[in-house]
Short mmCIF file of C-alpha atoms in Angstrom, two decimals:
data_model
loop_
_atom_site.label_atom_id
_atom_site.label_comp_id
_atom_site.label_asym_id
_atom_site.label_seq_id
_atom_site.Cartn_x
_atom_site.Cartn_y
_atom_site.Cartn_z
CA MET A 7 -15.96 4.34 -30.31
CA LYS A 8 -16.33 0.57 -29.92
CA SER A 9 -12.55 0.03 -30.22
CA PHE A 10 -11.96 2.79 -27.66
CA LEU A 11 -14.27 1.07 -25.15
CA HIS A 12 -12.60 -2.27 -25.84
CA ALA A 13 -9.16 -0.75 -25.23
CA LEU A 14 -10.42 0.88 -22.03
CA ALA A 15 -11.82 -2.44 -20.77
CA VAL A 16 -8.54 -4.25 -21.55
CA ALA A 17 -6.58 -1.55 -19.71
CA ALA A 18 -8.88 -1.79 -16.68
CA ILE A 19 -8.54 -5.56 -16.54
CA GLY A 20 -4.77 -5.27 -16.84
CA ALA A 21 -4.62 -2.71 -14.05
CA CYS A 22 -6.68 -4.95 -11.77
CA ALA A 23 -4.50 -7.95 -12.57
CA ALA A 24 -1.33 -5.97 -11.80
CA ALA A 25 -2.69 -4.54 -8.54
CA ALA A 26 -0.97 -5.77 -5.41
CA HIS A 27 -2.99 -8.07 -3.23
CA ALA A 28 -3.04 -7.54 0.53
CA GLU A 29 -2.97 -10.60 2.73
CA GLU A 30 -4.46 -9.99 6.17
CA ILE A 31 -2.03 -11.21 8.83
CA GLY A 32 -4.13 -10.36 11.88
CA GLU A 33 -6.16 -7.80 13.76
CA VAL A 34 -6.81 -6.58 17.30
CA ASP A 35 -9.96 -4.91 18.62
CA THR A 36 -9.46 -1.44 20.08
CA VAL A 37 -13.03 -0.25 20.84
CA PHE A 38 -16.09 -2.38 21.54
CA LYS A 39 -19.15 -1.46 19.45
CA LEU A 40 -22.54 -2.72 20.58
CA ILE A 41 -23.89 -2.67 17.01
CA GLY A 42 -21.61 -3.64 14.12
CA PRO A 43 -17.98 -4.71 14.17
CA ASP A 44 -15.55 -3.29 16.75
CA HIS A 45 -12.98 -0.63 15.82
CA LYS A 46 -9.70 -2.44 15.23
CA ILE A 47 -6.13 -2.32 14.04
CA VAL A 48 -5.44 -4.60 11.08
CA VAL A 49 -2.07 -5.83 9.84
CA ASP A 50 -1.73 -6.66 6.14
CA ALA A 51 1.21 -8.04 4.17
CA TYR A 52 1.99 -6.82 0.65
CA ASP A 53 4.62 -8.54 -1.51
CA ASP A 54 6.42 -5.90 -3.57
CA PRO A 55 5.39 -6.64 -7.18
CA GLY A 56 8.67 -5.27 -8.56
CA VAL A 57 11.10 -6.80 -6.07
CA VAL A 58 11.12 -10.53 -5.43
CA GLY A 59 11.93 -11.27 -1.79
CA VAL A 60 10.54 -8.09 -0.16
CA THR A 61 7.27 -7.92 1.80
CA CYS A 62 5.78 -4.83 3.43
CA TYR A 63 3.68 -5.11 6.58
CA VAL A 64 1.21 -2.27 7.14
CA SER A 65 -0.85 -1.69 10.27
CA ARG A 66 -3.77 0.72 10.21
CA ALA A 67 -6.96 1.58 12.01
CA LYS A 68 -10.23 0.21 10.67
CA THR A 69 -13.47 1.86 11.75
CA GLY A 70 -16.25 -0.40 12.95
CA GLY A 71 -19.81 0.26 14.04
CA ILE A 72 -22.73 0.55 11.66
CA LYS A 73 -20.86 2.80 9.19
CA GLY A 74 -17.91 0.40 9.15
CA ALA A 75 -20.17 -2.59 8.55
CA LEU A 76 -21.83 -0.82 5.62
CA GLY A 77 -18.52 0.36 4.13
CA LEU A 78 -19.43 4.03 4.71
CA ALA A 79 -16.86 4.80 7.42
CA GLU A 80 -13.72 6.79 6.74
CA ASP A 81 -10.70 5.14 8.33
CA LYS A 82 -8.07 7.28 10.06
CA ALA A 83 -5.13 8.51 7.99
CA GLU A 84 -2.59 6.87 10.30
CA ALA A 85 -0.59 3.82 9.30
CA SER A 86 2.68 2.16 10.19
CA ILE A 87 4.91 0.24 7.79
CA ALA A 88 7.77 -2.24 8.05
CA CYS A 89 9.25 -3.78 4.90
CA ARG A 90 11.60 -6.74 5.21
CA GLN A 91 13.63 -9.12 3.12
CA VAL A 92 11.76 -12.43 3.28
CA GLY A 93 13.82 -14.33 0.69
CA PRO A 94 16.58 -13.83 -1.86
CA ILE A 95 16.14 -10.41 -3.48
CA SER A 96 15.96 -10.18 -7.26
CA PHE A 97 14.64 -7.70 -9.79
CA PRO A 98 12.62 -9.08 -12.73
CA LYS A 99 13.01 -5.73 -14.52
CA PRO A 100 14.57 -2.32 -13.78
CA LEU A 101 12.75 -0.17 -11.21
CA ARG A 102 11.67 3.44 -11.53
CA GLN A 103 13.45 5.83 -9.19
CA GLN A 104 10.12 6.42 -7.43
CA GLU A 105 6.95 4.39 -7.92
CA GLU A 106 3.64 3.77 -6.19
CA VAL A 107 3.58 0.04 -5.52
CA PHE A 108 0.38 -0.33 -3.49
CA SER A 109 -2.85 1.61 -3.15
CA GLU A 110 -5.96 0.73 -1.19
CA ARG A 111 -9.27 2.53 -0.69
CA ILE A 112 -9.89 3.46 2.97
CA SER A 113 -13.13 5.39 2.55
CA LEU A 114 -16.16 5.01 0.33
CA VAL A 115 -14.85 7.23 -2.46
CA PHE A 116 -12.28 9.87 -1.59
CA LYS A 117 -9.46 8.47 0.57
CA ARG A 118 -6.65 6.04 -0.33
CA LEU A 119 -3.75 4.49 1.57
CA ARG A 120 -0.66 4.58 -0.64
CA ILE A 121 2.80 3.01 -0.51
CA VAL A 122 5.58 4.46 -2.62
CA ARG A 123 8.92 2.73 -3.24
CA MET A 124 12.01 4.94 -3.71
CA VAL A 125 15.40 3.68 -4.82
CA ASP A 126 18.41 4.94 -2.85
CA ALA A 127 21.06 3.92 -5.41
CA ARG A 128 23.96 5.42 -3.43
CA ARG A 129 23.25 3.14 -0.46
CA ASN A 130 21.80 0.26 -2.53
CA ALA A 131 18.58 0.38 -0.52
CA LEU A 132 14.84 0.60 -1.09
CA ALA A 133 12.82 3.12 0.95
CA TYR A 134 9.06 2.63 1.35
CA LEU A 135 6.79 5.53 2.34
CA THR A 136 3.17 5.12 3.38
CA TYR A 137 0.63 7.95 3.56
CA SER A 138 -3.00 8.62 2.77
CA ASP A 139 -4.53 11.15 0.47
CA ARG A 140 -7.93 12.54 -0.34
CA LEU A 141 -9.43 13.93 -3.49
CA ILE A 142 -9.14 17.46 -2.05
CA ASP A 143 -6.47 17.31 0.65
CA GLY A 144 -4.18 14.63 2.00
CA SER A 145 -2.74 14.04 5.42
CA PRO A 146 0.81 14.77 6.59
CA GLN A 147 0.65 11.54 8.63
CA ASN A 148 3.24 9.18 7.16
CA ALA A 149 5.64 6.38 8.00
CA ILE A 150 8.81 5.16 6.30
CA THR A 151 10.94 2.04 6.31
CA ALA A 152 13.91 0.82 4.28
CA VAL A 153 15.31 -2.47 3.03
CA ALA A 154 19.05 -2.70 2.49
CA VAL A 155 20.02 -4.75 -0.55
CA ALA A 156 23.33 -6.61 -0.57
CA ARG A 157 26.06 -4.74 -2.49
CA ASP A 158 26.56 -7.75 -4.78
CA THR A 159 22.95 -7.26 -6.00
CA PRO A 160 22.86 -3.77 -7.51
CA ILE A 161 19.39 -2.28 -7.90
CA PRO A 162 18.62 -1.78 -11.61
CA VAL A 163 17.04 1.65 -12.21
CA LYS A 164 15.28 2.81 -15.40
#
């Protein structure tokens, strides 16, 4: 039992270390709240952990007010995404055909914002899909963007 718990702790630490880190680029207020922070739109940047030279920018609503200040608010399931080449593209290791590359909690327990990378080998491009899901039901709200990779840099796929 002790070795199982140790292995579980090591796995949890590894998962946290491998998790993508969002860097907040900016925000704009959309609704004034007398008590607590205003409702806003935030823009975060995520560097793709599997593709050097690609960054995804995600904008999403963030609920303010008392619930937002306490972390109890459920943010809307709407997001926009734009991924761009920000430097020379390289692949440290082969990519899966489809892989979740980012995930962030947007409610206290049940809702997550997710970004999935898909490889379009025929066109030598990377497609990124963002959506949110819940424990019980997700949302059909989604956004997609793509990054074309130069033909002289083939995308390695597992």
